[in-house]
Amino acid sequence: DVKVTQSSRYLVKRTGEKVFLECVQDMDHENMFWYRQDPGLGLRLIYFSYDVKMKEKGDIPEGYSVSREKKERFSLILESASTNQTSMYLCASTRAVATNEKLFFGSGTQLSVL
Amino acid sequence: SQQGEEDPQALSIQEGENATMNCSYKTSINNLQWYRQNSGRGLVHLILIRSNEREKHSGRLRVTLDTSKKSSSLLITASRAADTASYFCATASQAGTALIFGKGTTLSVSS
């Protein structure tokens, strides 16, 4: 089965730090996504990528950037972490969205910014 | 955003009872998907229903879709304590490039 691996399960960082969240998938999927999940707000799309070096903004890209240098790896970068970025971050991948393929999710990274 | 909305936000039932969750969305869709999330974990795909389908079954899951009302329902029959989780509906963005999720229904099944 497809495996999506997020590098950290829990992460604690300080305000102003640069934070890297890593995600790796092993099924040669073209599409990868970063969501954040907050209580009462559900999942919100931050960024996604449909190919190497390609990226698209989601609904809430402010304060974030992404990198996709290799097909299997999609990194989320918090340039200068702030307390309002404390959240659960979920990475997902799929072969295609347009042809109704399902998403495979990682286990999530719970980030706390102090 | 065309985020879907699940209803109710929370649902508590006894083992053996049926659980029904609803999802409403805003724009036309090609398909609608349901996902499950155990506490503090990633989401797992449950079932997909295409826009030309009205009902679909998978084990104890039954999904309906009413495109005229822009709504879907997920029925879990004979619920078990292990069904305790959050359930989300998802539809493709208007550009068809990403899945947009609702806020979820939290189901609690007590034994």
GROMACS .gro file of C-alpha atoms in nm:
model
  225
    1ASP     CA    1   0.000   0.000   0.000
    2VAL     CA    2   0.101   0.361  -0.046
    3LYS     CA    3   0.307   0.508   0.229
    4VAL     CA    4   0.324   0.878   0.305
    5THR     CA    5   0.579   0.957   0.572
    6GLN     CA    6   0.606   1.281   0.764
    7SER     CA    7   0.942   1.329   0.927
    8SER     CA    8   0.823   1.436   1.272
    9ARG     CA    9   0.519   1.339   1.476
   10TYR     CA   10   0.563   1.623   1.725
   11LEU     CA   11   0.766   1.940   1.688
   12VAL     CA   12   0.822   2.233   1.925
   13LYS     CA   13   0.974   2.551   1.788
   14ARG     CA   14   1.023   2.909   1.902
   15THR     CA   15   0.871   3.220   1.748
   16GLY     CA   16   1.082   3.348   1.460
   17GLU     CA   17   1.251   3.017   1.384
   18LYS     CA   18   1.258   2.878   1.033
   19VAL     CA   19   1.078   2.545   1.034
   20PHE     CA   20   1.094   2.264   0.780
   21LEU     CA   21   0.827   1.994   0.763
   22GLU     CA   22   0.919   1.706   0.538
   23CYS     CA   23   0.693   1.462   0.357
   24VAL     CA   24   0.794   1.162   0.146
   25GLN     CA   25   0.573   0.928  -0.057
   26ASP     CA   26   0.676   0.599  -0.209
   27MET     CA   27   0.425   0.551  -0.491
   28ASP     CA   28   0.552   0.786  -0.759
   29HIS     CA   29   0.251   1.017  -0.719
   30GLU     CA   30   0.252   1.337  -0.921
   31ASN     CA   31   0.037   1.536  -0.679
   32MET     CA   32   0.126   1.627  -0.323
   33PHE     CA   33  -0.053   1.851  -0.074
   34TRP     CA   34  -0.006   2.027   0.257
   35TYR     CA   35  -0.307   2.091   0.480
   36ARG     CA   36  -0.332   2.232   0.827
   37GLN     CA   37  -0.600   2.119   1.067
   38ASP     CA   38  -0.735   2.325   1.353
   39PRO     CA   39  -1.026   2.249   1.587
   40GLY     CA   40  -1.352   2.378   1.446
   41LEU     CA   41  -1.194   2.474   1.115
   42GLY     CA   42  -1.137   2.135   0.957
   43LEU     CA   43  -0.862   2.088   0.699
   44ARG     CA   44  -0.744   2.389   0.505
   45LEU     CA   45  -0.522   2.364   0.199
   46ILE     CA   46  -0.192   2.551   0.227
   47TYR     CA   47  -0.003   2.456  -0.090
   48PHE     CA   48   0.003   2.177  -0.342
   49SER     CA   49   0.228   2.055  -0.619
   50TYR     CA   50   0.137   1.866  -0.934
   51ASP     CA   51   0.491   1.805  -1.055
   52VAL     CA   52   0.855   1.848  -0.959
   53LYS     CA   53   0.940   2.216  -0.907
   54MET     CA   54   0.576   2.312  -0.961
   55LYS     CA   55   0.364   2.459  -0.683
   56GLU     CA   56   0.026   2.619  -0.642
   57LYS     CA   57  -0.117   2.823  -0.357
   58GLY     CA   58  -0.407   2.682  -0.166
   59ASP     CA   59  -0.653   2.872   0.050
   60ILE     CA   60  -0.410   2.984   0.322
   61PRO     CA   61  -0.054   3.017   0.183
   62GLU     CA   62   0.047   3.327   0.382
   63GLY     CA   63   0.349   3.265   0.602
   64TYR     CA   64   0.438   2.941   0.425
   65SER     CA   65   0.645   2.831   0.129
   66VAL     CA   66   0.709   2.489  -0.025
   67SER     CA   67   0.978   2.303  -0.210
   68ARG     CA   68   0.954   2.006  -0.442
   69GLU     CA   69   1.295   1.923  -0.581
   70LYS     CA   70   1.226   1.551  -0.618
   71LYS     CA   71   0.901   1.378  -0.707
   72GLU     CA   72   0.878   1.185  -0.383
   73ARG     CA   73   0.948   1.472  -0.144
   74PHE     CA   74   0.739   1.779  -0.065
   75SER     CA   75   0.859   2.018   0.202
   76LEU     CA   76   0.661   2.284   0.385
   77ILE     CA   77   0.861   2.579   0.514
   78LEU     CA   78   0.757   2.826   0.778
   79GLU     CA   79   0.988   3.118   0.706
   80SER     CA   80   0.946   3.277   1.050
   81ALA     CA   81   0.728   3.071   1.277
   82SER     CA   82   0.453   3.246   1.470
   83THR     CA   83   0.226   3.125   1.748
   84ASN     CA   84  -0.076   3.127   1.516
   85GLN     CA   85   0.095   2.857   1.312
   86THR     CA   86   0.061   2.613   1.599
   87SER     CA   87  -0.143   2.338   1.435
   88MET     CA   88  -0.158   1.984   1.302
   89TYR     CA   89   0.001   1.965   0.958
   90LEU     CA   90  -0.105   1.690   0.722
   91CYS     CA   91   0.068   1.587   0.402
   92ALA     CA   92  -0.112   1.390   0.130
   93SER     CA   93  -0.043   1.253  -0.214
   94THR     CA   94  -0.235   1.113  -0.509
   95ARG     CA   95  -0.172   1.009  -0.865
   96ALA     CA   96  -0.435   1.249  -0.999
   97VAL     CA   97  -0.720   1.463  -0.870
   98ALA     CA   98  -0.899   1.521  -1.198
   99THR     CA   99  -0.961   1.147  -1.248
  100ASN     CA  100  -1.111   1.101  -0.901
  101GLU     CA  101  -0.818   0.928  -0.736
  102LYS     CA  102  -0.821   0.913  -0.358
  103LEU     CA  103  -0.569   1.089  -0.135
  104PHE     CA  104  -0.322   0.908   0.086
  105PHE     CA  105  -0.232   1.091   0.405
  106GLY     CA  106   0.066   1.090   0.636
  107SER     CA  107   0.017   1.058   1.012
  108GLY     CA  108   0.053   1.431   1.066
  109THR     CA  109   0.295   1.662   1.245
  110GLN     CA  110   0.169   1.842   1.553
  111LEU     CA  111   0.363   2.168   1.557
  112SER     CA  112   0.374   2.391   1.863
  113VAL     CA  113   0.524   2.738   1.827
  114LEU     CA  114   0.612   2.897   2.160
  115SER     CA  115  -1.342   2.825  -0.112
  116GLN     CA  116  -1.611   2.569  -0.184
  117GLN     CA  117  -1.555   2.389   0.141
  118GLY     CA  118  -1.824   2.137   0.222
  119GLU     CA  119  -2.009   2.144   0.549
  120GLU     CA  120  -2.079   1.836   0.757
  121ASP     CA  121  -2.375   1.808   0.985
  122PRO     CA  122  -2.396   1.742   1.273
  123GLN     CA  123  -2.064   1.865   1.413
  124ALA     CA  124  -2.076   1.595   1.679
  125LEU     CA  125  -2.275   1.275   1.721
  126SER     CA  126  -2.290   1.036   2.018
  127ILE     CA  127  -2.457   0.697   1.990
  128GLN     CA  128  -2.458   0.353   2.147
  129GLU     CA  129  -2.298   0.047   1.993
  130GLY     CA  130  -2.532  -0.124   1.752
  131GLU     CA  131  -2.712   0.195   1.652
  132ASN     CA  132  -2.683   0.354   1.309
  133ALA     CA  133  -2.496   0.680   1.256
  134THR     CA  134  -2.587   0.926   0.982
  135MET     CA  135  -2.370   1.219   0.880
  136ASN     CA  136  -2.455   1.476   0.617
  137CYS     CA  137  -2.244   1.687   0.386
  138SER     CA  138  -2.348   1.990   0.182
  139TYR     CA  139  -2.135   2.154  -0.084
  140LYS     CA  140  -2.160   2.464  -0.298
  141THR     CA  141  -2.067   2.398  -0.660
  142SER     CA  142  -2.106   2.121  -0.916
  143ILE     CA  143  -1.885   1.818  -0.861
  144ASN     CA  144  -1.744   1.519  -1.044
  145ASN     CA  145  -1.732   1.310  -0.731
  146LEU     CA  146  -1.753   1.330  -0.355
  147GLN     CA  147  -1.529   1.139  -0.118
  148TRP     CA  148  -1.560   1.048   0.249
  149TYR     CA  149  -1.261   1.011   0.480
  150ARG     CA  150  -1.217   0.898   0.838
  151GLN     CA  151  -0.965   1.027   1.093
  152ASN     CA  152  -0.882   0.858   1.421
  153SER     CA  153  -0.781   1.098   1.694
  154GLY     CA  154  -0.450   1.270   1.619
  155ARG     CA  155  -0.380   1.070   1.304
  156GLY     CA  156  -0.397   1.117   0.929
  157LEU     CA  157  -0.710   1.070   0.721
  158VAL     CA  158  -0.803   0.742   0.557
  159HIS     CA  159  -1.018   0.718   0.246
  160LEU     CA  160  -1.349   0.539   0.298
  161ILE     CA  161  -1.557   0.567  -0.016
  162LEU     CA  162  -1.601   0.769  -0.335
  163ILE     CA  163  -1.931   0.838  -0.508
  164ARG     CA  164  -1.942   0.980  -0.860
  165SER     CA  165  -2.181   1.254  -0.965
  166ASN     CA  166  -2.385   1.012  -1.178
  167GLU     CA  167  -2.434   0.770  -0.887
  168ARG     CA  168  -2.710   0.806  -0.629
  169GLU     CA  169  -2.607   0.542  -0.378
  170LYS     CA  170  -2.305   0.331  -0.300
  171HIS     CA  171  -2.232   0.062  -0.044
  172SER     CA  172  -1.912  -0.064   0.113
  173GLY     CA  173  -1.946  -0.308   0.401
  174ARG     CA  174  -2.138  -0.126   0.677
  175LEU     CA  175  -2.110   0.205   0.493
  176ARG     CA  176  -2.382   0.348   0.273
  177VAL     CA  177  -2.333   0.676   0.090
  178THR     CA  178  -2.600   0.870  -0.095
  179LEU     CA  179  -2.562   1.168  -0.324
  180ASP     CA  180  -2.825   1.420  -0.427
  181THR     CA  181  -2.669   1.656  -0.680
  182SER     CA  182  -2.989   1.862  -0.708
  183LYS     CA  183  -2.963   1.947  -0.339
  184LYS     CA  184  -2.583   1.948  -0.342
  185SER     CA  185  -2.574   1.710  -0.050
  186SER     CA  186  -2.446   1.368   0.050
  187SER     CA  187  -2.498   1.143   0.349
  188LEU     CA  188  -2.283   0.874   0.507
  189LEU     CA  189  -2.462   0.601   0.701
  190ILE     CA  190  -2.271   0.363   0.926
  191THR     CA  191  -2.487   0.070   1.024
  192ALA     CA  192  -2.455  -0.136   1.341
  193SER     CA  193  -2.188   0.094   1.479
  194ARG     CA  194  -1.901  -0.029   1.694
  195ALA     CA  195  -1.679   0.145   1.947
  196ALA     CA  196  -1.400   0.124   1.689
  197ASP     CA  197  -1.601   0.354   1.459
  198THR     CA  198  -1.531   0.640   1.700
  199ALA     CA  199  -1.350   0.895   1.481
  200SER     CA  200  -1.400   1.213   1.281
  201TYR     CA  201  -1.553   1.185   0.936
  202PHE     CA  202  -1.494   1.431   0.653
  203CYS     CA  203  -1.642   1.481   0.312
  204ALA     CA  204  -1.426   1.618   0.032
  205THR     CA  205  -1.487   1.753  -0.315
  206ALA     CA  206  -1.250   1.864  -0.587
  207SER     CA  207  -1.172   2.234  -0.621
  208GLN     CA  208  -1.325   2.417  -0.915
  209ALA     CA  209  -1.000   2.383  -1.107
  210GLY     CA  210  -1.004   2.012  -1.029
  211THR     CA  211  -0.651   2.026  -0.892
  212ALA     CA  212  -0.702   1.970  -0.520
  213LEU     CA  213  -0.946   1.820  -0.272
  214ILE     CA  214  -1.127   2.058  -0.040
  215PHE     CA  215  -1.246   1.917   0.291
  216GLY     CA  216  -1.533   2.004   0.518
  217LYS     CA  217  -1.501   2.067   0.891
  218GLY     CA  218  -1.597   1.713   0.983
  219THR     CA  219  -1.838   1.525   1.208
  220THR     CA  220  -1.699   1.378   1.529
  221LEU     CA  221  -1.864   1.044   1.602
  222SER     CA  222  -1.848   0.887   1.945
  223VAL     CA  223  -1.975   0.530   1.986
  224SER     CA  224  -2.004   0.405   2.340
  225SER     CA  225  -2.030   0.044   2.445
   0.00000   0.00000   0.00000
